[in-house]
Short mmCIF file of C-alpha atoms and ligand atoms in Angstrom, two decimals:
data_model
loop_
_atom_site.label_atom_id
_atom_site.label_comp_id
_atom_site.label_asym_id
_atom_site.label_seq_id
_atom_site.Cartn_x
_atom_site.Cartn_y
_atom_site.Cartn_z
CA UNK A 1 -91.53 -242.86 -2.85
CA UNK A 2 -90.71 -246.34 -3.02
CA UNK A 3 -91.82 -248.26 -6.06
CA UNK A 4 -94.41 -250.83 -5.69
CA UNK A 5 -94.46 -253.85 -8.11
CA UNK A 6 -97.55 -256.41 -8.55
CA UNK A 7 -96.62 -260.04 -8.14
CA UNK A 8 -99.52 -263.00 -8.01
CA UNK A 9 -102.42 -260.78 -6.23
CA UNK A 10 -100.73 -258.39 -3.87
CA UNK A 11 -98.83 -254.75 -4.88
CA UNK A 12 -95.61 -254.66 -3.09
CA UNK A 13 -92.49 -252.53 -2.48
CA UNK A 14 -89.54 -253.92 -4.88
CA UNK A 15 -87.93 -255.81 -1.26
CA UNK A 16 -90.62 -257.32 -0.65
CA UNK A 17 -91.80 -258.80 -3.68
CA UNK A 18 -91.25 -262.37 -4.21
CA UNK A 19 -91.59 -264.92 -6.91
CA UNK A 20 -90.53 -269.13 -6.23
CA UNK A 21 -87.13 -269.73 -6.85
CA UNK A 22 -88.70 -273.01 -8.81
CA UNK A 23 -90.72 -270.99 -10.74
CA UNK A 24 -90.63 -272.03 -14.71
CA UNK A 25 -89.75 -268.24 -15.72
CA UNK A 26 -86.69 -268.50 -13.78
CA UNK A 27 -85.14 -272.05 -14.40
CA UNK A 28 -86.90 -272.87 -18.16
CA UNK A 29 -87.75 -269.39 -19.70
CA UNK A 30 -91.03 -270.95 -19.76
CA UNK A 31 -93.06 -267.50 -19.93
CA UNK A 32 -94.27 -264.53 -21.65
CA UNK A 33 -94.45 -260.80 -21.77
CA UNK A 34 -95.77 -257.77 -22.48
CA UNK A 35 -94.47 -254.03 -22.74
CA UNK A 36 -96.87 -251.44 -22.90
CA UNK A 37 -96.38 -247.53 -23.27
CA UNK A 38 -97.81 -245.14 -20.99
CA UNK A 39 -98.24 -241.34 -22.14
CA UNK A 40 -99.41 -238.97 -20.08
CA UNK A 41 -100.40 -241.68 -17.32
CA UNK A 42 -102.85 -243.12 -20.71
CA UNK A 43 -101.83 -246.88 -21.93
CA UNK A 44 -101.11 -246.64 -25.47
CA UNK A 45 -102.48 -250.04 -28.02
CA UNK A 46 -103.53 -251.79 -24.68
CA UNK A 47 -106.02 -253.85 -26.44
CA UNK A 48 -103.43 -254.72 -29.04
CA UNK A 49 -100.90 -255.47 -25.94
CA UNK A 50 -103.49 -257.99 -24.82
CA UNK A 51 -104.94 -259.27 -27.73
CA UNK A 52 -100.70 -260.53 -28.06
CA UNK A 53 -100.47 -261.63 -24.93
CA UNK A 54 -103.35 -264.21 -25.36
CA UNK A 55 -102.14 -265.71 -28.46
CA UNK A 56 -98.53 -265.70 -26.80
CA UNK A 57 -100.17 -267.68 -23.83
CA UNK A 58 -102.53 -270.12 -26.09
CA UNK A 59 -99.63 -270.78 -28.49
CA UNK A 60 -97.54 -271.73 -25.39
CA UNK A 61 -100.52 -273.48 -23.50
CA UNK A 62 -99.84 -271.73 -20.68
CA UNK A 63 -103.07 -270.46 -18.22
CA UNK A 64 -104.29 -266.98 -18.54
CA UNK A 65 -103.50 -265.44 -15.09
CA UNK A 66 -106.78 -263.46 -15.44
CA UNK A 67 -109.49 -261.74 -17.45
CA UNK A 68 -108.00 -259.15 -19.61
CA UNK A 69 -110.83 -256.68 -17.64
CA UNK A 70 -109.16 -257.62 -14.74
CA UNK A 71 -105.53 -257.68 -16.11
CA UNK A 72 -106.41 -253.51 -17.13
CA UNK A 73 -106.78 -252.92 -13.75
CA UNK A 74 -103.70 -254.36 -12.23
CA UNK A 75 -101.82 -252.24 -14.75
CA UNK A 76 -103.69 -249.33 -14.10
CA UNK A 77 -103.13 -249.93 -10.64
CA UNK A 78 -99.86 -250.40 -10.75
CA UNK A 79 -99.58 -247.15 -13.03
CA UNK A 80 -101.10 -245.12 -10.44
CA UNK A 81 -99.43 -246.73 -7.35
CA UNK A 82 -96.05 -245.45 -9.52
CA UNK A 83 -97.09 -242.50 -10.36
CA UNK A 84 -96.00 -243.03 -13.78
CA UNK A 85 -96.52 -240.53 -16.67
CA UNK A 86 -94.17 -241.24 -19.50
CA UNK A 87 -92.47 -244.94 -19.38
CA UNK A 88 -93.32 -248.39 -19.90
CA UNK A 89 -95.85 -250.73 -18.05
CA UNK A 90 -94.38 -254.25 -18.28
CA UNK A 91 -96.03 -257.72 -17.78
CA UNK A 92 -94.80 -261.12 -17.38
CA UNK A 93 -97.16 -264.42 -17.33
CA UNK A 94 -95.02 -267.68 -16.37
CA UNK A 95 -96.40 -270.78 -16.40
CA UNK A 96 -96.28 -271.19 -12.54
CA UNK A 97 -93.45 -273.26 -10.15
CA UNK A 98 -93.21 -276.68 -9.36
CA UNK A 99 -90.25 -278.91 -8.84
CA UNK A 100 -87.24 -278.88 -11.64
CA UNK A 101 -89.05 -281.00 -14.63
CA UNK A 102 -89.06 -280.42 -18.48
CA UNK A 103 -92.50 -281.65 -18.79
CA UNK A 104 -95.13 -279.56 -17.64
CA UNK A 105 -96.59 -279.46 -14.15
CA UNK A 106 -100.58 -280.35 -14.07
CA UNK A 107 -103.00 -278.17 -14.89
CA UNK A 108 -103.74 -277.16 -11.20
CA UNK A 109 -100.59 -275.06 -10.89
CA UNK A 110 -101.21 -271.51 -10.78
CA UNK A 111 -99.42 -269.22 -13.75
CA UNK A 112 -96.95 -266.01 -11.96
CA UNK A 113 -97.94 -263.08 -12.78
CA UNK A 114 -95.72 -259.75 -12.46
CA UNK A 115 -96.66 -256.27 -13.43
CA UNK A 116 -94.37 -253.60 -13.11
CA UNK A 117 -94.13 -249.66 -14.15
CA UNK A 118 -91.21 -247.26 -15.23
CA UNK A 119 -91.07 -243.81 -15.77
CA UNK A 120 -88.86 -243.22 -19.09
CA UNK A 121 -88.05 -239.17 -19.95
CA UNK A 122 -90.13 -238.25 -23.29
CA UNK A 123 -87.11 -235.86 -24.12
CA UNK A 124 -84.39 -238.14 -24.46
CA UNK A 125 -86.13 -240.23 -26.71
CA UNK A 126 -87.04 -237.60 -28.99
CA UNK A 127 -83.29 -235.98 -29.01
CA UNK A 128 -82.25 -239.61 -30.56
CA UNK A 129 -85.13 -239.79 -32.45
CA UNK A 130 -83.71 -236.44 -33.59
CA UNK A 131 -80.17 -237.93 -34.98
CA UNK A 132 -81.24 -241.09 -35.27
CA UNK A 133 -79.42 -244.20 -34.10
CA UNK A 134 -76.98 -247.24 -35.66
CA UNK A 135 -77.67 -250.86 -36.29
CA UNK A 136 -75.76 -253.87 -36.31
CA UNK A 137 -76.39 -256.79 -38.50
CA UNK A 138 -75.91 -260.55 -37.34
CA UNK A 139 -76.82 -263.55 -37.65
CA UNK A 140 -80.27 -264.74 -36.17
CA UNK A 141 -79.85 -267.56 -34.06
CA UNK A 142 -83.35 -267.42 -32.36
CA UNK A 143 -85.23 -270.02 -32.54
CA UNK A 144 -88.03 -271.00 -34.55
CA UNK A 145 -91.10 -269.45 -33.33
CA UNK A 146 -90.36 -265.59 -32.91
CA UNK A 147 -93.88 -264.62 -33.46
CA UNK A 148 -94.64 -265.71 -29.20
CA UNK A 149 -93.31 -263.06 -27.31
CA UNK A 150 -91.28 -265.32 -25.00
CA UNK A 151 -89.02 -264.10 -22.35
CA UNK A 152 -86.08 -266.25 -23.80
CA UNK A 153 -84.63 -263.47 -24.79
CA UNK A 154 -80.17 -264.70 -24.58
CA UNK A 155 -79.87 -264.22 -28.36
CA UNK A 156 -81.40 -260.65 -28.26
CA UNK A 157 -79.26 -259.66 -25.19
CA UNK A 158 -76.04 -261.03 -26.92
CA UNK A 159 -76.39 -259.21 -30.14
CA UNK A 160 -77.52 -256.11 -28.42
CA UNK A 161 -74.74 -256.03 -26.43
CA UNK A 162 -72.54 -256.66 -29.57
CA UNK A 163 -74.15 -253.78 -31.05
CA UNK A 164 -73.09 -251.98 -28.07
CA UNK A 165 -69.77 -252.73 -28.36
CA UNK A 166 -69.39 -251.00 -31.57
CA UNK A 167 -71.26 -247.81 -30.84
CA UNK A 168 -75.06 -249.29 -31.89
CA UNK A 169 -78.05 -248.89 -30.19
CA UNK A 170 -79.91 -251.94 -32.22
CA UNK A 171 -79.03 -255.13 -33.75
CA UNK A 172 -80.90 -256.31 -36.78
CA UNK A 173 -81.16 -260.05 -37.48
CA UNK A 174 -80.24 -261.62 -40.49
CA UNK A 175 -81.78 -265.08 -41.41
CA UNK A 176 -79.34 -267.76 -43.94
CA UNK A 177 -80.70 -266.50 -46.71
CA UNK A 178 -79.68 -262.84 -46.38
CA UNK A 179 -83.08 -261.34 -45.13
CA UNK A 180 -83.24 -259.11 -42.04
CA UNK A 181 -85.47 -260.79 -39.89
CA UNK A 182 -86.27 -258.13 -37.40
CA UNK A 183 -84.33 -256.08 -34.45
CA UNK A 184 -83.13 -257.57 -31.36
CA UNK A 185 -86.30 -256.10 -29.73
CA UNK A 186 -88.15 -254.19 -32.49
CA UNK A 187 -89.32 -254.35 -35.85
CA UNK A 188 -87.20 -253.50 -39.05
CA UNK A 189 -88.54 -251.24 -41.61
CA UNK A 190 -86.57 -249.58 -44.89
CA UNK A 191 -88.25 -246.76 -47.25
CA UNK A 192 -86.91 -247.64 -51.34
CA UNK A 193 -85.20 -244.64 -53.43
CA UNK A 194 -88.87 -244.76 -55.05
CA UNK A 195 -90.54 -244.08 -51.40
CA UNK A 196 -92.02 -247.64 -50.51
CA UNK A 197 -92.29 -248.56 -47.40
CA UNK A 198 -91.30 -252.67 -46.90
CA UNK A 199 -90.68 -254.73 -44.12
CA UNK A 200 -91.07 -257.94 -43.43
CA UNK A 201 -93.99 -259.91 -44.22
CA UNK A 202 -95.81 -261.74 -40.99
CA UNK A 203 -94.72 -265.27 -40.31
CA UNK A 204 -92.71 -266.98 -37.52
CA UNK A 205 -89.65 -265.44 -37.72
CA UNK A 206 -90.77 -262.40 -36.49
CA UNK A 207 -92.85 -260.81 -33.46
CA UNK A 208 -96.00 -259.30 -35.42
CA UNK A 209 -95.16 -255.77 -33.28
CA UNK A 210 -98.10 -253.80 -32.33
CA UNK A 211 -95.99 -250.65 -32.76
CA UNK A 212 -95.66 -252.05 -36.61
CA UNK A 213 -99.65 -252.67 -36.84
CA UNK A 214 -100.08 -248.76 -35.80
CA UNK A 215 -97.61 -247.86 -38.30
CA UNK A 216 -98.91 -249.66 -41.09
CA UNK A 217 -102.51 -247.59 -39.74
CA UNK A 218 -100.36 -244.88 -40.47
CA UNK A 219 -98.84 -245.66 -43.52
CA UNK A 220 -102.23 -246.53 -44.64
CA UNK A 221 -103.98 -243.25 -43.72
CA UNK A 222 -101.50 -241.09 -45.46
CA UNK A 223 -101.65 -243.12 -48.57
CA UNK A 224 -97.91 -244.54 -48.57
CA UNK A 225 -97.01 -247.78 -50.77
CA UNK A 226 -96.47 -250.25 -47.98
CA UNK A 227 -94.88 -253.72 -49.16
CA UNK A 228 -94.87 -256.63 -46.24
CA UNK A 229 -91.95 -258.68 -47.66
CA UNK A 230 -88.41 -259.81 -46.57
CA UNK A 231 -85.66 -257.50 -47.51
CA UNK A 232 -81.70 -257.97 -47.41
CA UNK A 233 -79.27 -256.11 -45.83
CA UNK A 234 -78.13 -254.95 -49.43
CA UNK A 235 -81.16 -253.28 -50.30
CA UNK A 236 -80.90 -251.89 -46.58
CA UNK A 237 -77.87 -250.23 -47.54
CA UNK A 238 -78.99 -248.83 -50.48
CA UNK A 239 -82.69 -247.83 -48.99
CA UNK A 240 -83.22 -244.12 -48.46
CA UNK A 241 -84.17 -244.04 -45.05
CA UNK A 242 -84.47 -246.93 -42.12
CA UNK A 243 -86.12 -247.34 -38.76
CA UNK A 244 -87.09 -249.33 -35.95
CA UNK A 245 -90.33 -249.87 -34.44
CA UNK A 246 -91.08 -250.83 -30.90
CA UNK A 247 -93.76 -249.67 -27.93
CA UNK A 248 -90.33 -248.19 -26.53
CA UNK A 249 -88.85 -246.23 -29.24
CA UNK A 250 -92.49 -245.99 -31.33
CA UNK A 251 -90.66 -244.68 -34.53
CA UNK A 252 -86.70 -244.71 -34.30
CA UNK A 253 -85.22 -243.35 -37.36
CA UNK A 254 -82.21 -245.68 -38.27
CA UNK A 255 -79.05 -243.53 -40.30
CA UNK A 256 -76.16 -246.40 -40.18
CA UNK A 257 -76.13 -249.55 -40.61
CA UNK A 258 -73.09 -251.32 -40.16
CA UNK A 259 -71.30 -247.96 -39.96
CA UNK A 260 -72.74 -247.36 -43.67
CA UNK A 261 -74.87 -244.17 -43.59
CA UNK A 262 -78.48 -244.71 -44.66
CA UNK A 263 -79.42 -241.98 -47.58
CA UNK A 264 -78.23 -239.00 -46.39
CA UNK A 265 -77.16 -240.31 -42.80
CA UNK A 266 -80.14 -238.08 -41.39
CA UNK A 267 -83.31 -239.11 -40.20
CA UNK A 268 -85.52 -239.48 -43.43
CA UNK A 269 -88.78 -237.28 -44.20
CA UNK A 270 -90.47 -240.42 -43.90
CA UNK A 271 -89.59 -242.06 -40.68
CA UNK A 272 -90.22 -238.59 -39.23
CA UNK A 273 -94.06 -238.44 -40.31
CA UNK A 274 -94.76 -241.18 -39.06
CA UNK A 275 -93.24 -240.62 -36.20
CA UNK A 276 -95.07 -237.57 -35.77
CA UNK A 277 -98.29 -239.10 -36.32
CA UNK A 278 -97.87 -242.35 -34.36
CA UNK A 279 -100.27 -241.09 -31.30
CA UNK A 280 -102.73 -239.64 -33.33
CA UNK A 281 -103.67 -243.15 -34.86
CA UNK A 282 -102.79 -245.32 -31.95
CA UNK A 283 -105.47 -246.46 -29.23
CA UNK A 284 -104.85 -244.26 -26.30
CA UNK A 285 -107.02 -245.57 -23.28
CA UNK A 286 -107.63 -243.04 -20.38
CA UNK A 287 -107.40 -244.65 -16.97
N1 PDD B 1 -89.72 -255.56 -27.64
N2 PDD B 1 -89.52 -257.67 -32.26
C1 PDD B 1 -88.99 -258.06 -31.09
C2 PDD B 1 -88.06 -259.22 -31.10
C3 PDD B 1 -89.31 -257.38 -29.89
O1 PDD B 1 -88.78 -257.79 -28.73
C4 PDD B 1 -90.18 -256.27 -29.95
C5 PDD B 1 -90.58 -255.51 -28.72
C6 PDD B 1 -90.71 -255.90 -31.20
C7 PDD B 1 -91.67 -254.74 -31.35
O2 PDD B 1 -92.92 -255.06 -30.80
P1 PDD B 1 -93.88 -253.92 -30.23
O3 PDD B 1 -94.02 -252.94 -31.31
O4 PDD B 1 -95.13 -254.63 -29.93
O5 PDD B 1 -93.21 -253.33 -29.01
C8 PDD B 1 -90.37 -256.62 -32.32
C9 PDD B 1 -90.07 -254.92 -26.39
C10 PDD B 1 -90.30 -253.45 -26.52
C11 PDD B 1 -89.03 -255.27 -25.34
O6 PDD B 1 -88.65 -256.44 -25.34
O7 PDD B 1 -88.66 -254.44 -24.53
#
């Protein structure tokens, strides 16, 4: 079966599929995106998803490609066309192509929209959830508005591939003051010695992850002391338990950072509830 991706108003095999090779995604990062889980062929925090990806495009000024009624339906189009299960629906909005210029085109120009679907094995993710993985700590050179999911993404790629090299599966950000920011492409949560939950307060350092929103739900519903402030990578070290959140990995317990073992170096009591319980408080929309 040959996978079919949706680009500006027509579902296509993957050779056929084309976007301008002046488009503003391509030469000036100018876009935005979305990743979305599927489970069991249902889109998990869709409204969420969207909700983010219409502040993303209003903060940016860029035109909404369509109705987010409208939007549901390419994705669960392009869901079905896939026949995907488990995996990731992903969406990208640019702000459209027009010849090389910093300044924006006019408002005529049409935003690109892609909308793609990948099957991702359920299994494998739980058998790391099930060890839990390593982090890396460096410094965040992002720019200055991390809160709009943009697809200028170079800084995350280069410290996720330096976390790579040394045998980690995330890197966690730290700003010049000593605070973890967030991951390369997830959220950064620590549980104290006394069992609080804290990560980072809201602001525009960080993406406000929807996978964090249903964990704080979760937090919330089980009664666990949640703090939203900045933490360093001292009190990281001396937390009992870490994790990651993202639609990807939903919970990821986190048992080294640095090559420092986290508590115990296992995935923490904690991390694992909520893991656990993620779906049962999350939106899950049928199709
Ligand atoms: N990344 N912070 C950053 C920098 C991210 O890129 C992501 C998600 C998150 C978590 O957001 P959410 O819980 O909404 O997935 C936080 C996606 C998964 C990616 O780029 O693949």
């Amino acid at each position: 079966m040959s996978r079919i991706i949706y680009v500006n108003g027509s579902y296509r095999p993957y050779a056929d599929a084309l976007v301008h090779a002046e488009d503003r995604g391509f030469q000036f990062a100018d876009s935005v995106y979305e990743v979305i889980e599927i489970l069991g062929g249902k889109l998990v925090d869709a409204t969420r998803h969207l909700v983010r990806l219409e502040r993303s495009l209003g903060e940016l000024g860029i035109r909404t490609p369509m109705g987010r009624a409208s939007l549901q339906l390419v994705i669960r189009e392009v869901i079905r066309r896939n026949r995907v299960r488990d995996g990731v629906v992903y969406l990208q909005v640019t702000r459209g192509e027009g010849p090389r210029d910093f300044a924006f085109p006019d408002d005529e120009v049409e935003p690109t929209l892609v909308v793609l679907a990948r099957s991702q094995q359920r299994e494998k993710n739980n058998a790391l959830a099930a060890v839990g993985i390593a982090v890396k700590t460096m410094p965040d050179r992002r720019w200055g508005r991390s809160d709009i999911k943009t697809v200028m993404l170079l800084p995350a790629c280069l410290a996720k591939d330096a976390a790579k090299q040394d045998g980690a599966r995330e890197a966690w950000f730290v700003d010049s003051e000593g605070y973890i920011t967030e991951g390369a492409s997830s959220n950064a949560w620590i549980v104290t010695r006394d069992r609080v939950l804290v990560t980072r307060q809201l602001d525009h350092r960080i993406l406000g992850g929807v996978t964090r929103a249903t964990a704080l739900d979760v937090a919330r519903e089980y009664q666990m002391k949640v703090e939203q402030r900045a933490f360093t990578r001292a009190e990281a070290l001396d937390a009992e338990e870490a994790f990651i959140t993202s639609a990807t990995n939903t919970v990821m317990p986190v048992v080294r950072i640095d090559g420092q073992p986290v508590g115990n170096g296992k995935p923490g009591i904690v991390s694992q509830r909520l893991r656990s319980q993620f779906h049962q408080c999350a939106e899950i929309s049928a199709l």
